[in-house]
Amino acid sequence: MLVNGVKSLKPLHRFQAVRSFASIHQDSFGNPLSVLRLNTKEAVVSDPEADEIQVKVTAALVSPDDVSAIRGEKRVPNASDFAGLSSVGEVTKVGGQVKHRKVGDQVLLFKDGAWADKVNVASSQAVSVSKSVSPVAAALFPVHLAAWALLQSLHLPPGASLFQAAPGTAVGTSVAALAKARGISVLEPTAEELLDAAFVRSHRGRHRAVVSGLGGRFGAAAVRVLGQHGKLICFKGRFAPLLEVATVDIPVSSAIFQDAAVEGFDLATWIAGHAALLPQAVADVEALLSHAEAARLPPTATFPLKQYQTAIQTAAEQGGAAVVLQW
């Protein structure tokens, strides 16, 4: 829990049954390299409530959203004493009212405080992932689910085209792979092309579906290529603090004369409003992993939990790679 911006430990009021030995604690908001600490001391984890499951975490993605939450830029309800917004693991206990889950299932968690050895989570905050998917690959599912949700919001049929203006971002790379697997044509300009006035002019007003994970001049280029009834969806693709990400200027003429729209996207917000779509999204992502376009998915760098600082630094420096912590 957070008290005056500082995290304070919550009392354990349930039967204390399981011991945990590895977690990333967060004591306050700020630079992740300063406010996080690795805890390898024995801790007690209570039994799950009736509607909860207990999960032994095996891997977790390090994402821009995680870093934004640690810095205090992203509002997280019911803030935990642990860092992390998602992780993957194996169910070890099931509450009495939980159906459709059993011990041994592999699940993906969406919960603040997910970077802990053992986690109690409401069954509704977890989604099943086939055990044929490795824990590292499953930890990357938030990237692919964000890509799936972005495409869902654009309503693109096979044969449509997409302008992917998010070079060097893991979600942008996944969007392109998933779109191509669906038979959607994807234009992927480089960062240099997005900053080239001649290139942008040649595409001005030609695209009805655009995604962008970068602000400033990159985002401005994405706005300029929007065509009649076009839609631009922006997501946070950078690890830079939100206040350091330049804003995007949107010409009023685009909104008035072209009926163009610009929307923001946040995975946690999308999940809160579309939880019923998660099983289908996961099934589609699992199918993508066996598709030829899977070779285009973001490269993965893995780090043991004790190297969490190196993992965070690597994620920040190599925005196009997906970085995973392993327990």
Coordinates of C-alpha atoms in Angstrom, one line a residue:
M1 CA 0.0 0.0 0.0
L2 CA 1.1 3.6 -0.6
V3 CA 1.0 6.2 2.2
N4 CA 2.0 9.7 1.2
G5 CA 3.8 8.4 -1.8
V6 CA 5.8 5.9 0.2
K7 CA 5.0 2.2 0.2
S8 CA 4.2 0.6 3.5
L9 CA 3.8 -3.1 4.2
K10 CA 0.3 -4.6 4.5
P11 CA -0.4 -6.8 7.5
L12 CA -0.9 -10.5 6.7
H13 CA -4.3 -11.3 8.2
R14 CA -5.0 -14.7 6.7
F15 CA -3.6 -18.2 7.5
Q16 CA 0.1 -18.0 6.7
A17 CA 1.0 -21.2 4.9
V18 CA 3.6 -20.8 2.2
R19 CA 7.2 -19.5 2.2
S20 CA 8.6 -17.2 -0.5
F21 CA 12.2 -16.4 -1.1
A22 CA 12.6 -14.1 -4.2
S23 CA 10.9 -10.9 -5.0
I24 CA 11.5 -7.3 -6.2
H25 CA 10.4 -4.9 -3.5
Q26 CA 9.5 -1.3 -4.1
D27 CA 9.6 1.2 -1.2
S28 CA 8.7 4.4 -3.0
F29 CA 8.2 5.9 -6.5
G30 CA 11.3 7.0 -8.5
N31 CA 14.1 5.7 -10.6
P32 CA 13.8 1.9 -10.8
L33 CA 17.5 1.5 -10.2
S34 CA 17.2 3.4 -6.9
V35 CA 13.8 2.4 -5.4
L36 CA 13.8 -1.3 -6.1
R37 CA 15.6 -4.0 -4.1
L38 CA 15.9 -7.7 -4.4
N39 CA 14.6 -9.6 -1.4
T40 CA 15.8 -13.2 -0.9
K41 CA 14.9 -13.4 2.7
E42 CA 12.2 -15.8 3.8
A43 CA 8.7 -14.3 3.6
V44 CA 5.3 -15.8 4.4
V45 CA 2.5 -15.9 1.8
S46 CA -1.0 -16.6 3.0
D47 CA -3.4 -19.1 1.5
P48 CA -5.5 -17.8 -1.4
E49 CA -9.0 -16.5 -0.7
A50 CA -12.0 -18.4 -2.1
D51 CA -11.9 -16.6 -5.4
E52 CA -8.1 -16.6 -5.8
I53 CA -5.4 -18.8 -7.0
Q54 CA -1.8 -19.0 -5.8
V55 CA 0.9 -18.9 -8.4
K56 CA 4.6 -19.8 -8.3
V57 CA 6.1 -17.2 -10.7
T58 CA 8.6 -18.4 -13.3
A59 CA 9.2 -15.4 -15.5
A60 CA 8.1 -11.8 -16.0
L61 CA 8.4 -9.2 -18.8
V62 CA 10.1 -5.8 -18.1
S63 CA 8.0 -3.3 -20.0
P64 CA 7.6 0.5 -20.4
D65 CA 4.4 0.2 -18.4
D66 CA 6.2 -1.5 -15.5
V67 CA 8.8 1.3 -15.4
S68 CA 6.1 4.0 -15.6
A69 CA 4.3 2.4 -12.6
I70 CA 7.6 2.2 -10.6
R71 CA 8.3 5.9 -11.4
G72 CA 4.8 6.8 -10.3
E73 CA 3.7 8.1 -13.7
K74 CA 1.1 5.4 -14.2
R75 CA -1.7 5.2 -11.7
V76 CA -2.1 1.7 -10.3
P77 CA -5.1 0.9 -8.0
N78 CA -4.3 -1.2 -4.9
A79 CA -0.6 -0.6 -5.2
S80 CA 1.5 -3.5 -3.8
D81 CA 4.8 -3.6 -1.9
F82 CA 6.3 -5.5 -4.9
A83 CA 7.1 -4.2 -8.4
G84 CA 5.8 -5.5 -11.7
L85 CA 2.4 -5.5 -13.5
S86 CA 2.5 -8.9 -15.1
S87 CA 4.2 -12.3 -14.7
V88 CA 3.7 -15.9 -15.7
G89 CA 3.8 -19.0 -13.5
E90 CA 2.3 -22.2 -12.4
V91 CA -0.8 -22.6 -10.2
T92 CA 0.0 -24.2 -6.9
K93 CA -3.2 -23.6 -4.9
V94 CA -6.8 -23.0 -5.9
G95 CA -9.5 -21.2 -3.8
G96 CA -12.7 -23.0 -3.0
Q97 CA -14.9 -21.0 -5.3
V98 CA -12.5 -21.1 -8.3
K99 CA -13.6 -23.1 -11.3
H100 CA -11.8 -23.7 -14.6
R101 CA -8.4 -23.6 -12.8
K102 CA -6.3 -26.4 -11.4
V103 CA -3.0 -27.0 -9.8
G104 CA -0.3 -27.2 -12.5
D105 CA -1.9 -24.9 -14.9
Q106 CA 0.3 -22.2 -16.5
V107 CA -1.2 -18.7 -16.2
L108 CA -0.4 -15.2 -17.1
L109 CA -1.1 -12.7 -14.3
F110 CA -2.1 -9.1 -14.7
K111 CA -1.7 -7.7 -11.2
D112 CA 0.3 -5.0 -9.5
G113 CA 3.1 -6.7 -7.4
A114 CA 3.6 -9.5 -9.9
W115 CA 7.4 -9.7 -9.5
A116 CA 7.3 -12.0 -6.5
D117 CA 8.1 -15.6 -6.0
K118 CA 4.6 -16.5 -5.0
V119 CA 1.5 -14.5 -5.7
N120 CA -2.1 -14.7 -4.7
V121 CA -4.3 -13.3 -7.4
A122 CA -8.0 -13.3 -8.2
S123 CA -8.7 -15.9 -10.8
S124 CA -10.3 -13.2 -13.0
Q125 CA -6.9 -11.5 -13.1
A126 CA -5.2 -14.5 -14.7
V127 CA -5.5 -16.1 -18.1
S128 CA -4.5 -19.6 -19.0
V129 CA -1.6 -20.2 -21.3
S130 CA -0.8 -23.6 -22.9
K131 CA 2.0 -25.4 -21.1
S132 CA 3.5 -26.1 -24.6
V133 CA 4.5 -22.4 -24.5
S134 CA 7.7 -21.8 -22.5
P135 CA 7.6 -19.5 -19.5
V136 CA 9.9 -17.0 -21.3
A137 CA 7.6 -17.0 -24.4
A138 CA 4.5 -16.7 -22.1
A139 CA 6.0 -13.8 -20.3
L140 CA 6.1 -11.9 -23.6
F141 CA 2.3 -12.3 -24.0
P142 CA 1.6 -8.8 -22.7
V143 CA 3.5 -7.4 -25.8
H144 CA 1.5 -9.6 -28.2
L145 CA -1.8 -9.0 -26.4
A146 CA -1.2 -5.3 -26.8
A147 CA -0.6 -5.8 -30.5
W148 CA -3.7 -8.0 -30.8
A149 CA -5.8 -5.3 -29.0
L150 CA -4.5 -2.5 -31.2
L151 CA -5.4 -4.4 -34.3
Q152 CA -8.8 -5.2 -32.8
S153 CA -9.4 -1.5 -32.3
L154 CA -8.6 -0.8 -35.9
H155 CA -11.0 -3.4 -37.3
L156 CA -8.7 -4.3 -40.2
P157 CA -9.9 -7.1 -42.5
P158 CA -7.5 -9.3 -44.6
G159 CA -6.2 -7.2 -47.5
A160 CA -6.3 -4.0 -45.6
S161 CA -3.1 -1.9 -45.0
L162 CA -1.5 -0.6 -41.8
F163 CA 1.1 2.1 -41.3
Q164 CA 3.3 1.0 -38.4
A165 CA 5.0 4.2 -37.2
A166 CA 6.6 2.6 -34.1
P167 CA 10.1 1.6 -35.2
G168 CA 12.3 0.0 -32.5
T169 CA 9.5 -0.9 -30.1
A170 CA 8.6 -4.4 -29.1
V171 CA 4.8 -3.8 -29.5
G172 CA 5.3 -2.3 -32.9
T173 CA 7.2 -5.3 -34.1
S174 CA 4.5 -7.6 -32.7
V175 CA 1.8 -5.6 -34.4
A176 CA 3.5 -6.0 -37.7
A177 CA 4.0 -9.8 -37.3
L178 CA 0.4 -10.4 -36.2
A179 CA -1.0 -8.1 -38.9
K180 CA 0.9 -9.9 -41.6
A181 CA -0.2 -13.3 -40.3
R182 CA -3.7 -12.1 -40.8
G183 CA -3.1 -11.1 -44.4
I184 CA -2.8 -7.4 -43.7
S185 CA -0.3 -5.3 -45.6
V186 CA 2.1 -3.5 -43.3
L187 CA 4.3 -0.5 -44.1
E188 CA 7.1 -0.2 -41.6
P189 CA 9.1 3.0 -42.1
T190 CA 12.4 3.4 -40.3
A191 CA 13.0 6.1 -37.7
E192 CA 15.0 8.0 -40.4
E193 CA 12.2 7.8 -42.9
L194 CA 9.7 9.1 -40.4
L195 CA 11.9 12.1 -39.9
D196 CA 12.4 12.7 -43.6
A197 CA 10.0 15.4 -44.9
A198 CA 10.0 14.0 -48.5
F199 CA 9.0 10.5 -47.3
V200 CA 6.2 11.9 -45.1
R201 CA 4.9 14.1 -47.9
S202 CA 4.8 11.1 -50.2
H203 CA 2.4 9.4 -47.8
R204 CA 0.5 12.4 -46.6
G205 CA -3.2 11.6 -46.3
R206 CA -2.9 8.1 -47.7
H207 CA -3.4 5.8 -44.7
R208 CA -6.6 4.9 -42.7
A209 CA -4.9 2.8 -40.0
V210 CA -1.8 4.0 -38.2
V211 CA -0.1 3.0 -34.9
S212 CA 2.6 4.9 -33.2
G213 CA 4.6 4.2 -30.0
L214 CA 6.8 7.3 -30.2
G215 CA 6.0 11.0 -29.6
G216 CA 7.4 14.2 -30.9
R217 CA 8.4 14.4 -34.6
F218 CA 7.7 10.6 -35.0
G219 CA 4.1 11.1 -33.8
A220 CA 3.7 14.2 -36.0
A221 CA 4.6 12.2 -39.0
A222 CA 2.0 9.5 -38.0
V223 CA -0.7 12.3 -37.9
R224 CA 0.3 13.7 -41.3
V225 CA -0.1 10.3 -43.1
L226 CA -3.7 9.9 -41.8
G227 CA -6.2 9.8 -44.6
Q228 CA -10.0 10.3 -44.8
H229 CA -11.7 8.7 -41.8
G230 CA -8.3 7.5 -40.6
K231 CA -7.4 6.4 -37.1
L232 CA -4.1 6.8 -35.3
I233 CA -3.6 4.8 -32.1
C234 CA -0.8 5.9 -29.8
F235 CA 0.8 3.7 -27.1
K236 CA 3.8 4.1 -24.8
G237 CA 6.7 2.4 -26.6
R238 CA 9.5 4.1 -24.9
F239 CA 11.1 3.6 -21.5
A240 CA 11.8 7.4 -21.2
P241 CA 9.8 9.2 -18.5
L242 CA 6.4 10.4 -19.9
L243 CA 7.3 14.0 -19.3
E244 CA 10.4 13.6 -21.5
V245 CA 8.3 12.2 -24.4
A246 CA 7.5 15.1 -26.7
T247 CA 3.8 15.8 -27.3
V248 CA 2.2 15.2 -30.7
D249 CA 0.7 18.2 -32.5
I250 CA -2.6 17.3 -34.2
P251 CA -3.7 19.7 -37.0
V252 CA -7.3 20.8 -36.5
S253 CA -7.8 20.5 -40.2
S254 CA -7.2 16.7 -40.0
A255 CA -10.1 16.3 -37.5
I256 CA -12.4 18.6 -39.4
F257 CA -11.9 17.9 -43.0
Q258 CA -10.6 14.3 -42.9
D259 CA -12.7 13.1 -40.0
A260 CA -9.5 11.6 -38.6
A261 CA -9.3 10.3 -35.0
V262 CA -6.4 9.9 -32.6
E263 CA -6.8 7.5 -29.6
G264 CA -4.5 6.4 -26.8
F265 CA -3.9 2.8 -25.8
D266 CA -3.0 1.3 -22.4
L267 CA -3.1 -2.5 -22.0
A268 CA -4.3 -2.5 -18.4
T269 CA -7.2 -0.2 -19.3
W270 CA -8.1 -2.3 -22.3
I271 CA -8.1 -5.5 -20.3
A272 CA -10.4 -3.9 -17.6
G273 CA -12.9 -3.2 -20.3
H274 CA -12.4 -6.3 -22.5
A275 CA -11.6 -9.2 -20.2
A276 CA -14.0 -11.5 -22.1
L277 CA -11.8 -11.2 -25.2
L278 CA -8.6 -12.3 -23.4
P279 CA -9.0 -16.1 -24.0
Q280 CA -9.5 -15.5 -27.8
A281 CA -6.5 -13.1 -27.8
V282 CA -4.3 -15.6 -26.1
A283 CA -5.4 -18.4 -28.5
D284 CA -4.6 -16.1 -31.4
V285 CA -1.2 -15.3 -30.0
E286 CA -0.4 -19.0 -29.4
A287 CA -1.3 -19.6 -33.0
L288 CA 1.0 -16.8 -34.1
L289 CA 4.0 -18.5 -32.3
S290 CA 3.7 -21.4 -34.8
H291 CA 3.2 -19.1 -37.8
A292 CA 6.0 -18.2 -40.2
E293 CA 5.6 -14.5 -39.1
A294 CA 6.8 -15.6 -35.6
A295 CA 10.3 -15.1 -36.9
R296 CA 9.6 -11.4 -36.9
L297 CA 8.7 -11.2 -33.3
P298 CA 10.9 -9.1 -31.0
P299 CA 14.2 -10.7 -29.9
T300 CA 14.3 -11.7 -26.3
A301 CA 17.0 -11.1 -23.7
T302 CA 16.6 -13.1 -20.4
F303 CA 18.2 -12.3 -17.0
P304 CA 18.1 -14.1 -13.7
L305 CA 16.1 -12.2 -11.0
K306 CA 19.3 -11.2 -9.2
Q307 CA 20.3 -9.2 -12.3
Y308 CA 17.1 -7.2 -12.4
Q309 CA 19.0 -3.9 -12.6
T310 CA 20.9 -5.0 -15.7
A311 CA 17.6 -6.2 -17.1
I312 CA 15.9 -2.8 -16.6
Q313 CA 18.9 -1.0 -18.1
T314 CA 18.9 -3.4 -21.1
A315 CA 15.2 -2.9 -21.7
A316 CA 15.7 0.9 -21.6
E317 CA 18.7 0.9 -23.9
Q318 CA 17.3 -1.6 -26.4
G319 CA 13.7 -0.6 -26.9
G320 CA 13.0 -3.1 -29.7
A321 CA 14.0 -6.1 -27.6
A322 CA 11.8 -7.8 -25.1
V323 CA 13.5 -8.3 -21.7
V324 CA 12.4 -11.1 -19.4
L325 CA 13.3 -11.9 -15.8
Q326 CA 13.5 -15.5 -14.8
W327 CA 13.0 -17.0 -11.3

